[in-house]
Coordinates of C-alpha atoms in Angstrom, one line a residue:
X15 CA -6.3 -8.8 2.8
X16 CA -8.3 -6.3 5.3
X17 CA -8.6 -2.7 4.9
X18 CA -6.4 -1.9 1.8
X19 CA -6.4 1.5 2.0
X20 CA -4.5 0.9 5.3
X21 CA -2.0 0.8 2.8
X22 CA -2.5 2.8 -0.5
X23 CA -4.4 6.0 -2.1
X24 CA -6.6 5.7 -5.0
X25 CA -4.9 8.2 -7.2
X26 CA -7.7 10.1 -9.7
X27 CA -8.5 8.2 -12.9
X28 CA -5.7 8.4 -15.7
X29 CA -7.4 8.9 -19.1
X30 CA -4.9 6.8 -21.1
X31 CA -1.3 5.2 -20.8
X32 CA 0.8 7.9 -20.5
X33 CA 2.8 8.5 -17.2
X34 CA 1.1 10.9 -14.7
X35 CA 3.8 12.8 -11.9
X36 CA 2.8 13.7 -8.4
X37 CA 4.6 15.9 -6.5
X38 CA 5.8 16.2 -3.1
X39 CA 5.4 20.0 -2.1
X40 CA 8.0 21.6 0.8
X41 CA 6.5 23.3 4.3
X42 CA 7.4 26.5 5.5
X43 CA 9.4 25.3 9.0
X44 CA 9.6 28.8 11.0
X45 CA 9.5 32.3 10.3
X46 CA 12.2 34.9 10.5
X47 CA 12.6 37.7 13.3
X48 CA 12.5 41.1 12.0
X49 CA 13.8 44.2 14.1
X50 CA 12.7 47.7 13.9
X51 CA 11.7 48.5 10.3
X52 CA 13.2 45.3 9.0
X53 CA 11.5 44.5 5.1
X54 CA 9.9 41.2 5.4
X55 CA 12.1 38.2 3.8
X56 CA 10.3 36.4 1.0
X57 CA 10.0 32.4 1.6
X58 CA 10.7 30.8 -1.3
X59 CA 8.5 27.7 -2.7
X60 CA 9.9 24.1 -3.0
X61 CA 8.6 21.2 -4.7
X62 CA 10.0 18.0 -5.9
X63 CA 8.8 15.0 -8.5
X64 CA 8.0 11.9 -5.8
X65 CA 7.3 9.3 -8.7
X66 CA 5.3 8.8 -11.5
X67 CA 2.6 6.3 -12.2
X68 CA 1.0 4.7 -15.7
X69 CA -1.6 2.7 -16.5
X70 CA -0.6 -1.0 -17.4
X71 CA -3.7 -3.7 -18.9
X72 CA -4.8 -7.2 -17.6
X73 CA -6.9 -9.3 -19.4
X74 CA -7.9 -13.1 -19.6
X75 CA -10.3 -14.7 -21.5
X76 CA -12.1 -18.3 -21.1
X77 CA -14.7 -20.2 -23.0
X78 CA -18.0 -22.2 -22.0
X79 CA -18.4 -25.1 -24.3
X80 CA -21.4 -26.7 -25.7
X81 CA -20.3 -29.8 -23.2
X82 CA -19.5 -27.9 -20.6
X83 CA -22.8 -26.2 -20.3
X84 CA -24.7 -29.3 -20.5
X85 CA -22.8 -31.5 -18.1
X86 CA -22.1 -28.9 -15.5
X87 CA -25.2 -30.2 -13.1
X88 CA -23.3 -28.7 -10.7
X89 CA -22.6 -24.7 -11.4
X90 CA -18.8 -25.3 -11.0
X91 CA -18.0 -23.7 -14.1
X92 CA -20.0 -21.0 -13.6
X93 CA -18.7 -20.3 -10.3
X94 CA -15.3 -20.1 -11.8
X95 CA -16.3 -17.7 -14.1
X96 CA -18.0 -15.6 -11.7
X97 CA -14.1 -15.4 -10.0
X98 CA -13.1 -13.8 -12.8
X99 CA -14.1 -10.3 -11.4
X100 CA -12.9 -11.0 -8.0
X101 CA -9.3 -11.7 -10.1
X102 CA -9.2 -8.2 -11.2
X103 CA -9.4 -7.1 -7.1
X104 CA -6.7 -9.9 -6.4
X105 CA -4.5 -8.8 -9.5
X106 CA -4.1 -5.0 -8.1
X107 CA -3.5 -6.1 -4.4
X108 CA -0.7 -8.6 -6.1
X109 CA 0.9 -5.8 -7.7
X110 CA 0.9 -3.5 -5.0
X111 CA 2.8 -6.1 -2.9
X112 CA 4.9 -6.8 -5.6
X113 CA 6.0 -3.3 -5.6
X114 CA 6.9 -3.8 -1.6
X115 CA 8.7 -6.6 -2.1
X116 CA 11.0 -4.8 -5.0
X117 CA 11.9 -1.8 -3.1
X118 CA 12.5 0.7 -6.2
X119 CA 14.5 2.9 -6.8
X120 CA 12.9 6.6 -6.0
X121 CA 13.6 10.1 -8.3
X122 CA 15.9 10.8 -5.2
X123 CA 18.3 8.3 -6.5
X124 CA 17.8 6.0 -3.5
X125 CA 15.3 2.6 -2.9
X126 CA 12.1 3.3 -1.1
X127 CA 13.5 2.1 2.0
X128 CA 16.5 2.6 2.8
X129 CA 19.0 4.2 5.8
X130 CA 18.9 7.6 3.2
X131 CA 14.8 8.1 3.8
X132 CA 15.1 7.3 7.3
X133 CA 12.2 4.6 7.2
X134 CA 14.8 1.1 7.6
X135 CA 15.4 -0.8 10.9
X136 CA 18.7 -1.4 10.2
X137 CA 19.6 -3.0 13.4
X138 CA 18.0 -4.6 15.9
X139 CA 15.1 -5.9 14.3
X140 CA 12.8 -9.0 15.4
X141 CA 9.3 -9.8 15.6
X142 CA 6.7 -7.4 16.7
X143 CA 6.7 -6.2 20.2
X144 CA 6.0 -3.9 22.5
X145 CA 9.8 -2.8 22.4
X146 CA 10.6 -2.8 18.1
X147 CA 7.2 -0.4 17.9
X148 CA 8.6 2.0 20.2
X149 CA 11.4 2.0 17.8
X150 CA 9.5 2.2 14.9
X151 CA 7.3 5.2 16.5
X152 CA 10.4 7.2 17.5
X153 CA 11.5 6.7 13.6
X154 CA 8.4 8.2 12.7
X155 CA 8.2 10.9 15.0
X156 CA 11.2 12.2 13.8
X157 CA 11.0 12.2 9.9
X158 CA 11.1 15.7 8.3
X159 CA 9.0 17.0 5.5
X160 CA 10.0 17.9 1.9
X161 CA 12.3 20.9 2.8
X162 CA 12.4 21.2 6.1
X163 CA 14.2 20.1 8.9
X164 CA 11.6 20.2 11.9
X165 CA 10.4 16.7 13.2
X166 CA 6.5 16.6 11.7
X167 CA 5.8 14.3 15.1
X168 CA 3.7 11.5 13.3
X169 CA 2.8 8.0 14.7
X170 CA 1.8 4.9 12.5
X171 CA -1.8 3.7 13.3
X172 CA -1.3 0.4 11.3
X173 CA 1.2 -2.7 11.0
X174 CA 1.5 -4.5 7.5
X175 CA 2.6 -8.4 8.9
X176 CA 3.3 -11.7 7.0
X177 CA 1.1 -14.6 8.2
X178 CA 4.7 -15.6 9.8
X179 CA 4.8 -13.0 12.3
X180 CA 0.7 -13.0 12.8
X181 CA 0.1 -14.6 15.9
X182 CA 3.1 -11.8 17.5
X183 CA 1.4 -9.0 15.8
X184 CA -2.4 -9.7 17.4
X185 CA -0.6 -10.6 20.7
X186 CA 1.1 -7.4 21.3
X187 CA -2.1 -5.3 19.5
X188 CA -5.4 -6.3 20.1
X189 CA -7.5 -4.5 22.3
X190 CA -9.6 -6.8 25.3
X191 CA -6.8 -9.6 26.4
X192 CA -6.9 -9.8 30.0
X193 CA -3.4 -10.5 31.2
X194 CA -2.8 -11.8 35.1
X195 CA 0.2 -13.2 35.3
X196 CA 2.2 -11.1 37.0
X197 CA 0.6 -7.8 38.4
X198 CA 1.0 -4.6 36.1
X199 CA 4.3 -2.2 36.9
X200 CA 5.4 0.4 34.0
X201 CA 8.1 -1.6 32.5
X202 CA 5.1 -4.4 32.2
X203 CA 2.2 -2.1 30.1
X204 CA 1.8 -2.3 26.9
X205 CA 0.7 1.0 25.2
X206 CA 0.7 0.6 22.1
X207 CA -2.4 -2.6 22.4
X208 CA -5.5 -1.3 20.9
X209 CA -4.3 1.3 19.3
X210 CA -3.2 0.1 16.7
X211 CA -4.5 -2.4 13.6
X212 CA -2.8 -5.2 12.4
X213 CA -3.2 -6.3 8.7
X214 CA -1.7 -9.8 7.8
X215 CA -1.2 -10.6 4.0
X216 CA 0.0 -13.9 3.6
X217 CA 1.0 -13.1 0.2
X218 CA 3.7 -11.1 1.3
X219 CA 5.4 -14.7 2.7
X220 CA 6.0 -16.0 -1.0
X221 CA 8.7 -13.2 -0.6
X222 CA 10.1 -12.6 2.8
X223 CA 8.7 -14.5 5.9
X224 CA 10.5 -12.0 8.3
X225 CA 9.8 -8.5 7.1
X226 CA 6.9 -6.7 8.6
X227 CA 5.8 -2.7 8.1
X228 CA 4.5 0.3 10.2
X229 CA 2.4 2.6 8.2
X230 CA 0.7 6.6 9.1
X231 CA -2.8 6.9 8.3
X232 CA -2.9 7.2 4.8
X233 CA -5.4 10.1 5.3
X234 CA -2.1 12.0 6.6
X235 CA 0.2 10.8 4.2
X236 CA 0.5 8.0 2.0
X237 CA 3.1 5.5 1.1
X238 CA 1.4 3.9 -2.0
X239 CA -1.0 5.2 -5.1
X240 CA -2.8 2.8 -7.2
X241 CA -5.0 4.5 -10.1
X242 CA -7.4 3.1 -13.1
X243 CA -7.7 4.2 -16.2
X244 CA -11.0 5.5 -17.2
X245 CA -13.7 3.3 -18.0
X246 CA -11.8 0.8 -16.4
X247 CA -12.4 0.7 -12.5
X248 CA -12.5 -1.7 -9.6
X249 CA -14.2 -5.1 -11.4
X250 CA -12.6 -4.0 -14.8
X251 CA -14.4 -4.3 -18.5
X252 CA -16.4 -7.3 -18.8
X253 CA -17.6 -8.7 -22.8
X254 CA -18.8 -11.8 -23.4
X255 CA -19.7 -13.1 -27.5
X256 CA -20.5 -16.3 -28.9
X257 CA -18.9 -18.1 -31.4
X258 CA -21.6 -20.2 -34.1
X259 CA -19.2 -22.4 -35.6
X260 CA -18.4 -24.1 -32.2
X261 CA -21.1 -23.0 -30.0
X262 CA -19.1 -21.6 -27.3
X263 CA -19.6 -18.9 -25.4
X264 CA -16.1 -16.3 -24.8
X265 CA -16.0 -14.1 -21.8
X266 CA -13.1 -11.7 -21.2
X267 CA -12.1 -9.3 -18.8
X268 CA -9.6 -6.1 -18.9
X269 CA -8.3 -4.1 -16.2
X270 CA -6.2 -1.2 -16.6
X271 CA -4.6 0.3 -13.5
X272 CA -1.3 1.5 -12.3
X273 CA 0.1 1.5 -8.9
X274 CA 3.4 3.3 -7.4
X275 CA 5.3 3.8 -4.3
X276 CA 5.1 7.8 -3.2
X277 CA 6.0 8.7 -0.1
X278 CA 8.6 7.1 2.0
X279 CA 8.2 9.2 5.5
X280 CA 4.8 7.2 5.3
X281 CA 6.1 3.9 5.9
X282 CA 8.8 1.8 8.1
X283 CA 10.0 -1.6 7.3
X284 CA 11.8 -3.7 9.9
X285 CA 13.7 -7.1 8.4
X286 CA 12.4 -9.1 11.1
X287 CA 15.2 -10.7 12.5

């Protein structure tokens, strides 16, 4: 999987397993005309909880025998182990989609996406194209901010696809195809190819082949946070002992992180068909 904070925002480090809140803060919209010698009208601040997120823990252990060390002319054993770290990585990014796939339930009362949030193709959906991300942009143009009702005008700068809907996604988005079929007219021109960056995650297939996501620039807003717990970051806690009575060698490793869906104006899912 490329670039994932395309998708998610490394919440600070929780120091234990208790739940943390964020919250989603209001915007001041407009400002109110005064006439002669009015008094000024005090705005009044608005906040609301957007979810929570905890710290779960991971953990597997394996063990090197005696036999295995000698026979393994090879290093295949100790190339396995050596994944071990990499699992930790894999065992966040598995999560995280997991939590895509679920679609829960936000404090609002309603799933992440959903007609309520504004952030569902509802009908009309397909494969990627030139046509479904004008839809998608016009969806996010017009999403308002926590407590108010102005348009905040954003644009998504990133598609989440399965590997199913891959070959449509780079064909409509990448930058440098030379296309001479037919000479170029307005209804013909793309605008939306190199402007935008696909990310394919063929993990998200074991779920839904046809669903694929539009996403803001996470430095804007963000749909996701993931967070570790202190002490235990991106390649997680790594021990190793030995045990004398059967000469084998134990390695373990622990990660502790927790991951949640936050902000649903970030984020657009289309079903795909």
């Amino acid at each position: 999987m490329r670039s994932n904070r395309s998708r998610r925002t490394r919440f600070p480090d929780l120091p234990d397993f208790k739940p943390a809140s964020f919250i989603d803060v209001g915007v001041f919209a407009t400002l109110d005309a005064l006439s002669e010698d009015e008094k000024t009208k005090q705005l009044k601040f608005d906040s609301s909880q957007q979810n929570w997120i905890k710290t779960d823990k991971y953990a597997n252990k394996c063990g090197l025998t005696v036999e295995m060390v000698v026979d393994d002319s090879l290093g295949v054993f100790a190339r396995q182990l050596r994944s071990m770290g990499f699992a930790s990585k894999s065992t966040v990014r598995k999560v995280m989609l997991d939590q895509f796939a679920s679609n829960p339930t936000m404090p609002d009362g309603n799933a992440f996406f959903s007609a309520a949030h504004n952030n569902l193709i509802t009908s009309g959906g397909g494969a990627p194209s030139a046509a479904a991300y004008a839809e998608h942009r016009k969806k996010h143009r017009l999403q308002t901010s926590y407590g108010s009702e102005n348009p905040m005008g954003l644009t998504f700068t990133r598609i989440l696809v399965p590997a199913a809907h891959e070959f449509a996604a780079e064909q409509t988005t990448a930058s440098g195809i030379v296309e001479a079929k037919t000479p170029q007219t307005d209804a013909t021109v793309n605008t939306f190819r190199g402007r935008i960056e696909t990310i394919t995650e063929a993990y998200l297939d074991d779920y839904d082949v046809n669903s694929w996501y539009t996403l803001v620039d996470p430095m804007v807003t963000a749909a996701m946070y993931y967070a570790y717990q202190r002490g235990f970051g991106e390649m997680g806690q790594q021990t190793d002992w030995f045990d004398p009575d059967t000469g084998t060698r134990y390695f373990r490793i622990e990660v502790r992180f927790g991951v949640a869906m936050a902000n649903w104006r970030a984020m657009i899912k289309n079903p795909g068909q």
